[in-house]
mmCIF file of C-alpha atoms in Angstrom:
data_model
loop_
_atom_site.group_PDB
_atom_site.id
_atom_site.type_symbol
_atom_site.label_atom_id
_atom_site.label_comp_id
_atom_site.label_asym_id
_atom_site.label_seq_id
_atom_site.Cartn_x
_atom_site.Cartn_y
_atom_site.Cartn_z
ATOM 1 C CA UNK S 27 -42.562 -40.995 18.396
ATOM 2 C CA UNK S 28 -42.549 -39.542 21.842
ATOM 3 C CA UNK S 29 -40.202 -36.839 23.040
ATOM 4 C CA UNK S 30 -38.311 -39.334 25.250
ATOM 5 C CA UNK S 31 -37.830 -41.689 22.281
ATOM 6 C CA UNK S 32 -36.360 -38.837 20.225
ATOM 7 C CA UNK S 33 -33.951 -38.014 23.045
ATOM 8 C CA UNK S 34 -32.823 -41.615 23.339
ATOM 9 C CA UNK S 35 -32.301 -41.862 19.565
ATOM 10 C CA UNK S 36 -30.225 -38.689 19.524
ATOM 11 C CA UNK S 37 -28.069 -40.090 22.318
ATOM 12 C CA UNK S 38 -27.634 -43.346 20.481
ATOM 13 C CA UNK S 39 -26.632 -41.608 17.236
ATOM 14 C CA UNK S 40 -22.934 -42.047 16.474
ATOM 15 C CA UNK S 41 -20.748 -39.021 16.893
ATOM 16 C CA UNK S 42 -19.044 -37.558 13.866
ATOM 17 C CA UNK S 43 -15.358 -38.239 13.909
ATOM 18 C CA UNK S 44 -12.832 -35.607 12.967
ATOM 19 C CA UNK S 45 -11.358 -36.399 9.589
ATOM 20 C CA UNK S 46 -7.812 -37.658 9.870
ATOM 21 C CA UNK S 47 -5.122 -36.729 7.376
ATOM 22 C CA UNK S 48 -3.725 -39.527 5.308
ATOM 23 C CA UNK S 49 -0.031 -39.796 4.525
ATOM 24 C CA UNK S 50 -0.725 -38.333 1.087
ATOM 25 C CA UNK S 51 -2.550 -35.349 2.637
ATOM 26 C CA UNK S 52 0.326 -34.727 5.044
ATOM 27 C CA UNK S 53 2.850 -34.936 2.223
ATOM 28 C CA UNK S 54 0.812 -32.484 0.138
ATOM 29 C CA UNK S 55 0.516 -30.089 3.097
ATOM 30 C CA UNK S 56 4.275 -30.204 3.653
ATOM 31 C CA UNK S 57 4.916 -29.457 -0.017
ATOM 32 C CA UNK S 58 2.502 -26.516 0.116
ATOM 33 C CA UNK S 59 4.153 -25.207 3.274
ATOM 34 C CA UNK S 60 7.553 -25.504 1.606
ATOM 35 C CA UNK S 61 6.341 -23.374 -1.304
ATOM 36 C CA UNK S 62 4.924 -20.611 0.915
ATOM 37 C CA UNK S 63 7.755 -20.727 3.462
ATOM 38 C CA UNK S 64 9.943 -18.173 1.589
ATOM 39 C CA UNK S 65 7.084 -15.672 1.806
ATOM 40 C CA UNK S 66 6.427 -16.538 5.460
ATOM 41 C CA UNK S 67 10.096 -16.157 6.341
ATOM 42 C CA UNK S 68 10.277 -12.858 4.458
ATOM 43 C CA UNK S 69 7.124 -11.628 6.194
ATOM 44 C CA UNK S 70 8.524 -12.492 9.616
ATOM 45 C CA UNK S 71 11.939 -10.940 8.950
ATOM 46 C CA UNK S 72 10.896 -7.809 7.064
ATOM 47 C CA UNK S 73 7.433 -7.069 8.511
ATOM 48 C CA UNK S 74 6.466 -8.852 11.723
ATOM 49 C CA UNK S 75 9.764 -8.513 13.605
ATOM 50 C CA UNK S 76 10.317 -4.833 12.599
ATOM 51 C CA UNK S 77 6.747 -3.990 13.634
ATOM 52 C CA UNK S 78 7.230 -5.525 17.074
ATOM 53 C CA UNK S 79 10.648 -3.872 17.391
ATOM 54 C CA UNK S 80 9.267 -0.456 16.395
ATOM 55 C CA UNK S 81 6.519 -0.745 19.005
ATOM 56 C CA UNK S 82 9.150 -1.550 21.637
ATOM 57 C CA UNK S 83 11.192 1.446 20.435
ATOM 58 C CA UNK S 84 8.138 3.673 20.910
ATOM 59 C CA UNK S 85 8.340 2.904 24.627
ATOM 60 C CA UNK S 86 12.025 3.830 24.849
ATOM 61 C CA UNK S 87 14.103 6.970 24.990
ATOM 62 C CA UNK S 88 16.271 5.700 22.157
ATOM 63 C CA UNK S 89 18.641 7.853 20.113
ATOM 64 C CA UNK S 90 20.696 6.359 17.292
ATOM 65 C CA UNK S 91 23.640 8.580 18.206
ATOM 66 C CA UNK S 92 23.811 7.129 21.737
ATOM 67 C CA UNK S 93 22.144 3.691 21.617
ATOM 68 C CA UNK S 94 23.870 2.634 24.831
ATOM 69 C CA UNK S 95 21.833 5.224 26.754
ATOM 70 C CA UNK S 96 18.461 3.779 25.713
ATOM 71 C CA UNK S 97 16.004 3.574 28.601
ATOM 72 C CA UNK S 98 12.409 2.530 29.107
ATOM 73 C CA UNK S 99 10.095 5.537 29.483
ATOM 74 C CA UNK S 100 6.714 3.871 28.964
ATOM 75 C CA UNK S 101 4.126 6.081 27.287
ATOM 76 C CA UNK S 102 6.139 9.305 27.548
ATOM 77 C CA UNK S 103 6.667 9.449 23.772
ATOM 78 C CA UNK S 104 2.935 9.029 23.242
ATOM 79 C CA UNK S 105 2.148 11.744 25.764
ATOM 80 C CA UNK S 106 4.586 14.047 24.005
ATOM 81 C CA UNK S 107 3.128 13.556 20.518
ATOM 82 C CA UNK S 108 -0.491 13.726 21.668
ATOM 83 C CA UNK S 109 -0.316 16.649 24.089
ATOM 84 C CA UNK S 110 3.059 18.405 24.041
ATOM 85 C CA UNK S 111 4.161 18.601 20.389
ATOM 86 C CA UNK S 112 2.137 20.996 18.185
ATOM 87 C CA UNK S 113 4.222 20.018 15.143
ATOM 88 C CA UNK S 114 2.489 16.632 15.116
ATOM 89 C CA UNK S 115 -0.927 18.180 14.682
ATOM 90 C CA UNK S 116 0.376 20.735 12.204
ATOM 91 C CA UNK S 117 1.823 17.936 10.073
ATOM 92 C CA UNK S 118 -1.397 15.959 10.349
ATOM 93 C CA UNK S 119 -3.422 19.025 9.354
ATOM 94 C CA UNK S 120 -1.191 19.771 6.339
ATOM 95 C CA UNK S 121 -1.493 16.128 5.244
ATOM 96 C CA UNK S 122 -5.266 15.976 5.762
ATOM 97 C CA UNK S 123 -5.861 19.293 3.994
ATOM 98 C CA UNK S 124 -3.808 18.163 1.023
ATOM 99 C CA UNK S 125 -5.635 14.815 0.924
ATOM 100 C CA UNK S 126 -9.020 16.565 0.868
ATOM 101 C CA UNK S 127 -7.863 18.568 -2.158
ATOM 102 C CA UNK S 128 -5.831 15.970 -4.025
ATOM 103 C CA UNK S 129 -7.869 12.802 -3.542
ATOM 104 C CA UNK S 130 -11.160 13.960 -5.159
ATOM 105 C CA UNK S 131 -9.274 15.482 -8.104
ATOM 106 C CA UNK S 132 -7.224 12.315 -8.615
ATOM 107 C CA UNK S 133 -10.252 10.009 -8.391
ATOM 108 C CA UNK S 134 -12.296 12.163 -10.769
ATOM 109 C CA UNK S 135 -9.386 12.404 -13.219
ATOM 110 C CA UNK S 136 -8.866 8.632 -13.192
ATOM 111 C CA UNK S 137 -12.575 8.010 -13.769
ATOM 112 C CA UNK S 138 -13.091 10.447 -16.634
ATOM 113 C CA UNK S 139 -9.857 9.436 -18.356
ATOM 114 C CA UNK S 140 -10.950 5.795 -18.071
ATOM 115 C CA UNK S 141 -14.333 6.742 -19.589
ATOM 116 C CA UNK S 142 -12.505 8.482 -22.432
ATOM 117 C CA UNK S 143 -10.237 5.491 -23.047
ATOM 118 C CA UNK S 144 -13.244 3.160 -22.970
ATOM 119 C CA UNK S 145 -15.046 5.078 -25.700
ATOM 120 C CA UNK S 146 -15.398 3.236 -28.999
ATOM 121 C CA UNK S 147 -15.334 6.595 -30.791
ATOM 122 C CA UNK S 148 -11.762 7.337 -29.685
ATOM 123 C CA UNK S 149 -9.395 6.817 -32.605
ATOM 124 C CA UNK S 150 -6.224 4.998 -31.575
ATOM 125 C CA UNK S 151 -7.510 4.258 -28.087
ATOM 126 C CA UNK S 152 -5.065 1.361 -27.589
ATOM 127 C CA UNK S 153 -2.205 3.788 -28.203
ATOM 128 C CA UNK S 154 -3.697 6.307 -25.783
ATOM 129 C CA UNK S 155 -4.156 3.615 -23.145
ATOM 130 C CA UNK S 156 -0.454 2.849 -23.364
ATOM 131 C CA UNK S 157 0.501 6.529 -23.259
ATOM 132 C CA UNK S 158 -1.659 7.233 -20.205
ATOM 133 C CA UNK S 159 -0.318 4.211 -18.321
ATOM 134 C CA UNK S 160 3.352 4.641 -19.286
ATOM 135 C CA UNK S 161 4.163 7.506 -16.841
ATOM 136 C CA UNK S 162 3.335 5.258 -13.874
ATOM 137 C CA UNK S 163 6.229 3.005 -14.951
ATOM 138 C CA UNK S 164 8.785 5.806 -14.621
ATOM 139 C CA UNK S 165 10.636 5.735 -11.266
ATOM 140 C CA UNK S 166 8.846 8.284 -9.122
ATOM 141 C CA UNK S 167 12.001 10.062 -7.967
ATOM 142 C CA UNK S 168 13.006 10.622 -11.591
ATOM 143 C CA UNK S 169 9.573 11.963 -12.540
ATOM 144 C CA UNK S 170 9.521 14.303 -9.519
ATOM 145 C CA UNK S 171 12.946 15.688 -10.461
ATOM 146 C CA UNK S 172 11.723 16.239 -14.014
ATOM 147 C CA UNK S 173 8.683 18.093 -12.695
ATOM 148 C CA UNK S 174 10.989 20.244 -10.589
ATOM 149 C CA UNK S 175 12.695 21.401 -13.775
ATOM 150 C CA UNK S 176 9.416 21.762 -15.676
ATOM 151 C CA UNK S 177 8.042 24.059 -12.947
ATOM 152 C CA UNK S 178 11.223 26.102 -12.597
ATOM 153 C CA UNK S 179 10.125 29.788 -12.543
ATOM 154 C CA UNK S 180 12.953 30.880 -14.852
ATOM 155 C CA UNK S 181 13.592 28.008 -17.248
ATOM 156 C CA UNK S 182 10.549 25.730 -16.903
ATOM 157 C CA UNK S 183 8.376 25.343 -19.987
ATOM 158 C CA UNK S 184 5.128 25.680 -17.988
ATOM 159 C CA UNK S 185 5.872 29.311 -17.157
ATOM 160 C CA UNK S 186 7.165 29.977 -20.659
ATOM 161 C CA UNK S 187 3.923 28.679 -22.195
ATOM 162 C CA UNK S 188 1.918 30.884 -19.816
ATOM 163 C CA UNK S 189 4.133 33.800 -20.862
ATOM 164 C CA UNK S 190 2.923 33.377 -24.459
ATOM 165 C CA UNK S 191 -0.555 34.432 -23.310
ATOM 166 C CA UNK S 192 0.707 37.777 -22.043
ATOM 167 C CA UNK S 193 0.890 36.772 -18.361
ATOM 168 C CA UNK S 194 4.052 37.652 -16.477
ATOM 169 C CA UNK S 195 5.118 34.151 -15.430
ATOM 170 C CA UNK S 196 8.924 34.063 -15.868
ATOM 171 C CA UNK S 197 11.518 35.622 -13.590
ATOM 172 C CA UNK S 198 11.512 36.944 -10.044
ATOM 173 C CA UNK S 199 7.975 38.287 -10.348
ATOM 174 C CA UNK S 200 6.687 35.216 -12.164
ATOM 175 C CA UNK S 201 4.692 32.230 -10.958
ATOM 176 C CA UNK S 202 6.673 30.281 -8.382
ATOM 177 C CA UNK S 203 4.904 26.937 -8.174
ATOM 178 C CA UNK S 204 7.123 25.460 -5.473
ATOM 179 C CA UNK S 205 7.717 28.658 -3.483
ATOM 180 C CA UNK S 206 4.154 29.909 -2.948
ATOM 181 C CA UNK S 207 2.233 28.288 -0.041
ATOM 182 C CA UNK S 208 -1.165 28.682 -1.705
ATOM 183 C CA UNK S 209 0.064 26.926 -4.877
ATOM 184 C CA UNK S 210 1.718 23.956 -3.162
ATOM 185 C CA UNK S 211 -1.434 21.743 -2.916
ATOM 186 C CA UNK S 212 -2.323 22.376 -6.558
ATOM 187 C CA UNK S 213 1.260 21.802 -7.731
ATOM 188 C CA UNK S 214 1.686 18.528 -5.861
ATOM 189 C CA UNK S 215 -1.755 17.362 -7.016
ATOM 190 C CA UNK S 216 -0.810 17.898 -10.666
ATOM 191 C CA UNK S 217 2.460 16.038 -10.127
ATOM 192 C CA UNK S 218 0.522 13.201 -8.503
ATOM 193 C CA UNK S 219 -1.936 12.956 -11.402
ATOM 194 C CA UNK S 220 1.064 12.198 -13.599
ATOM 195 C CA UNK S 221 1.197 8.765 -11.915
ATOM 196 C CA UNK S 222 -2.476 7.708 -11.827
ATOM 197 C CA UNK S 223 -2.009 5.138 -14.583
ATOM 198 C CA UNK S 224 -2.811 2.252 -12.231
ATOM 199 C CA UNK S 225 -6.057 3.888 -11.083
ATOM 200 C CA UNK S 226 -7.029 4.518 -14.715
ATOM 201 C CA UNK S 227 -6.293 0.902 -15.621
ATOM 202 C CA UNK S 228 -8.364 -0.496 -12.736
ATOM 203 C CA UNK S 229 -11.271 1.851 -13.471
ATOM 204 C CA UNK S 230 -11.110 0.966 -17.161
ATOM 205 C CA UNK S 231 -11.361 -2.726 -16.265
ATOM 206 C CA UNK S 232 -14.424 -1.934 -14.147
ATOM 207 C CA UNK S 233 -16.076 -0.049 -17.006
ATOM 208 C CA UNK S 234 -15.449 -2.915 -19.402
ATOM 209 C CA UNK S 235 -17.090 -5.288 -16.925
ATOM 210 C CA UNK S 236 -20.451 -3.492 -17.114
ATOM 211 C CA UNK S 237 -22.997 -5.720 -18.915
ATOM 212 C CA UNK S 238 -23.782 -4.295 -22.339
ATOM 213 C CA UNK S 239 -27.426 -5.307 -21.864
ATOM 214 C CA UNK S 240 -27.859 -2.538 -19.291
ATOM 215 C CA UNK S 241 -26.497 0.099 -21.663
ATOM 216 C CA UNK S 242 -28.612 -1.177 -24.551
ATOM 217 C CA UNK S 243 -31.800 -1.282 -22.471
ATOM 218 C CA UNK S 244 -31.250 2.271 -21.242
ATOM 219 C CA UNK S 245 -30.528 3.444 -24.775
ATOM 220 C CA UNK S 246 -33.760 1.859 -26.029
ATOM 221 C CA UNK S 247 -35.626 3.678 -23.248
ATOM 222 C CA UNK S 248 -34.265 6.951 -24.601
ATOM 223 C CA UNK S 249 -31.546 7.644 -22.020
ATOM 224 C CA UNK S 250 -28.812 9.906 -23.372
ATOM 225 C CA UNK S 251 -25.081 9.396 -22.954
ATOM 226 C CA UNK S 252 -24.678 11.465 -19.789
ATOM 227 C CA UNK S 253 -27.783 9.898 -18.252
ATOM 228 C CA UNK S 254 -26.391 6.413 -18.893
ATOM 229 C CA UNK S 255 -23.012 7.451 -17.550
ATOM 230 C CA UNK S 256 -24.474 8.767 -14.287
ATOM 231 C CA UNK S 257 -27.144 6.118 -13.671
ATOM 232 C CA UNK S 258 -25.362 3.006 -14.974
ATOM 233 C CA UNK S 259 -21.604 3.454 -15.329
ATOM 234 C CA UNK S 260 -20.965 5.309 -12.080
ATOM 235 C CA UNK S 261 -22.984 2.949 -9.815
ATOM 236 C CA UNK S 262 -21.495 -0.143 -11.465
ATOM 237 C CA UNK S 263 -17.900 0.990 -10.910
ATOM 238 C CA UNK S 264 -18.383 2.276 -7.350
ATOM 239 C CA UNK S 265 -16.511 -0.804 -5.984
ATOM 240 C CA UNK S 266 -13.527 0.204 -8.115
ATOM 241 C CA UNK S 267 -13.845 3.840 -7.027
ATOM 242 C CA UNK S 268 -14.007 2.687 -3.411
ATOM 243 C CA UNK S 269 -10.876 0.581 -3.906
ATOM 244 C CA UNK S 270 -9.002 3.550 -5.378
ATOM 245 C CA UNK S 271 -10.342 5.759 -2.579
ATOM 246 C CA UNK S 272 -8.996 3.517 0.181
ATOM 247 C CA UNK S 273 -5.611 3.087 -1.503
ATOM 248 C CA UNK S 274 -5.398 6.806 -2.203
ATOM 249 C CA UNK S 275 -6.303 7.798 1.362
ATOM 250 C CA UNK S 276 -3.758 5.428 2.890
ATOM 251 C CA UNK S 277 -1.120 6.515 0.376
ATOM 252 C CA UNK S 278 -1.654 10.218 1.069
ATOM 253 C CA UNK S 279 -1.273 9.668 4.813
ATOM 254 C CA UNK S 280 2.225 8.411 3.942
ATOM 255 C CA UNK S 281 2.871 11.318 1.569
ATOM 256 C CA UNK S 282 6.599 11.960 1.626
ATOM 257 C CA UNK S 283 8.565 11.617 -1.597
ATOM 258 C CA UNK S 284 7.426 14.678 -3.555
ATOM 259 C CA UNK S 285 7.915 17.301 -0.818
ATOM 260 C CA UNK S 286 11.149 15.633 0.294
ATOM 261 C CA UNK S 287 12.708 15.649 -3.189
ATOM 262 C CA UNK S 288 11.500 19.123 -4.182
ATOM 263 C CA UNK S 289 11.553 21.054 -0.892
ATOM 264 C CA UNK S 290 13.558 18.995 1.593
ATOM 265 C CA UNK S 291 12.564 18.666 5.247
ATOM 266 C CA UNK S 292 12.404 22.353 6.175
ATOM 267 C CA UNK S 293 8.667 22.676 5.482
ATOM 268 C CA UNK S 294 9.405 25.442 2.960
ATOM 269 C CA UNK S 295 7.558 27.558 2.037
ATOM 270 C CA UNK S 296 6.077 28.721 5.349
ATOM 271 C CA UNK S 297 5.315 25.209 6.557
ATOM 272 C CA UNK S 298 3.228 24.342 3.477
ATOM 273 C CA UNK S 299 5.250 21.152 2.900
ATOM 274 C CA UNK S 300 5.539 20.152 6.547
ATOM 275 C CA UNK S 301 3.635 16.916 5.971
ATOM 276 C CA UNK S 302 3.360 14.381 8.771
ATOM 277 C CA UNK S 303 5.849 11.969 7.211
ATOM 278 C CA UNK S 304 8.320 14.803 6.673
ATOM 279 C CA UNK S 305 8.157 15.540 10.403
ATOM 280 C CA UNK S 306 8.517 11.824 11.158
ATOM 281 C CA UNK S 307 11.625 11.669 8.952
ATOM 282 C CA UNK S 308 13.164 14.670 10.697
ATOM 283 C CA UNK S 309 12.622 13.185 14.138
ATOM 284 C CA UNK S 310 13.712 9.637 13.300
ATOM 285 C CA UNK S 311 16.662 10.315 10.996
ATOM 286 C CA UNK S 312 17.712 13.973 11.097
ATOM 287 C CA UNK S 313 17.564 14.088 14.907
ATOM 288 C CA UNK S 314 18.188 10.314 15.292
ATOM 289 C CA UNK S 315 15.354 10.136 17.844
ATOM 290 C CA UNK S 316 14.269 6.650 16.893
ATOM 291 C CA UNK S 317 12.095 6.118 19.957
ATOM 292 C CA UNK S 318 9.966 9.175 19.262
ATOM 293 C CA UNK S 319 10.008 8.421 15.532
ATOM 294 C CA UNK S 320 8.643 4.925 16.200
ATOM 295 C CA UNK S 321 5.813 6.429 18.261
ATOM 296 C CA UNK S 322 5.012 8.796 15.373
ATOM 297 C CA UNK S 323 4.973 5.862 12.943
ATOM 298 C CA UNK S 324 2.543 3.911 15.110
ATOM 299 C CA UNK S 325 0.393 7.016 15.548
ATOM 300 C CA UNK S 326 -0.044 7.483 11.798
ATOM 301 C CA UNK S 327 -0.708 3.737 11.501
ATOM 302 C CA UNK S 328 -3.570 3.917 13.998
ATOM 303 C CA UNK S 329 -4.865 7.109 12.375
ATOM 304 C CA UNK S 330 -4.845 5.442 8.957
ATOM 305 C CA UNK S 331 -6.544 2.370 10.404
ATOM 306 C CA UNK S 332 -9.306 4.572 11.830
ATOM 307 C CA UNK S 333 -9.776 6.312 8.464
ATOM 308 C CA UNK S 334 -9.951 2.936 6.709
ATOM 309 C CA UNK S 335 -12.567 1.623 9.155
ATOM 310 C CA UNK S 336 -14.650 4.773 8.642
ATOM 311 C CA UNK S 337 -14.427 4.424 4.855
ATOM 312 C CA UNK S 338 -15.494 0.780 5.010
ATOM 313 C CA UNK S 339 -18.383 1.814 7.242
ATOM 314 C CA UNK S 340 -19.620 4.286 4.616
ATOM 315 C CA UNK S 341 -19.515 1.922 1.646
ATOM 316 C CA UNK S 342 -22.968 0.473 2.423
ATOM 317 C CA UNK S 343 -24.451 3.889 1.625
ATOM 318 C CA UNK S 344 -22.924 4.435 -1.812
ATOM 319 C CA UNK S 345 -21.043 1.370 -3.079
ATOM 320 C CA UNK S 346 -23.119 -0.931 -5.274
ATOM 321 C CA UNK S 347 -22.236 -4.621 -5.566
ATOM 322 C CA UNK S 348 -23.991 -6.493 -8.359
ATOM 323 C CA UNK S 349 -24.477 -9.591 -6.186
ATOM 324 C CA UNK S 350 -26.491 -7.636 -3.606
#
């Protein structure tokens, strides 16, 4: 066959027609749309429309106390938060510093507790799994208030237990967990670990998904427990660790409830609790500056998006997927 014959055959070949939907297909599509429409309507009302509205607010000089005086100011709010407001960068630094301390400790705690709960040598491990997960079911405000009493320098049982070891921990000269700037990151990290039940559960599921053949082969080759843990268990659950890492990083950028409940919005002590979201709350609700607050919200959104993109860019260097 010559080249010209091939061209003529290709021209003569019938074109593929786009598949048309039958009446049954259309009816099925309408039924499916009807089932998902409550979610779509909820998404539009509670997510899409507020997001668009908040972006519009970020371009306005809009105060809730005097909404009639709202005026378009363009990017003035953005210029203020980027170049003229040092409190923004202080709040971002406090949040980032706390995340760098809290996130590794939380991830490591979730992993090693999951390893412990996955051990066949642990007596009553089903009971312990329930006990470790149960605190995450307690409303977080309630658990934070309980921790506030537990860490009370005068009546809290933490200081009283420390007192048993001969350390002066109770009273005016005792350990003040929520009043000492250097102790704030550690204190809030411990409170946060109280609620890592979900991370433990997900990591435990990842550990149970590791093929037993890998463990058995390594054991036959003479690999000890810690060698198998480091060379098999850790690489196989890196997707789960990565998942917890991304969720934890995004969650810590929105860190608000613990400092708000325990220390309010003053940043006490000495600005140690002046997290970014605390500053956002003060601007948007204490000062009713909704325009500037909306700009702050979009700023932390873009910052979190950048962090997420960076994390996803690093996963090819350390996250192992079995299908690869």
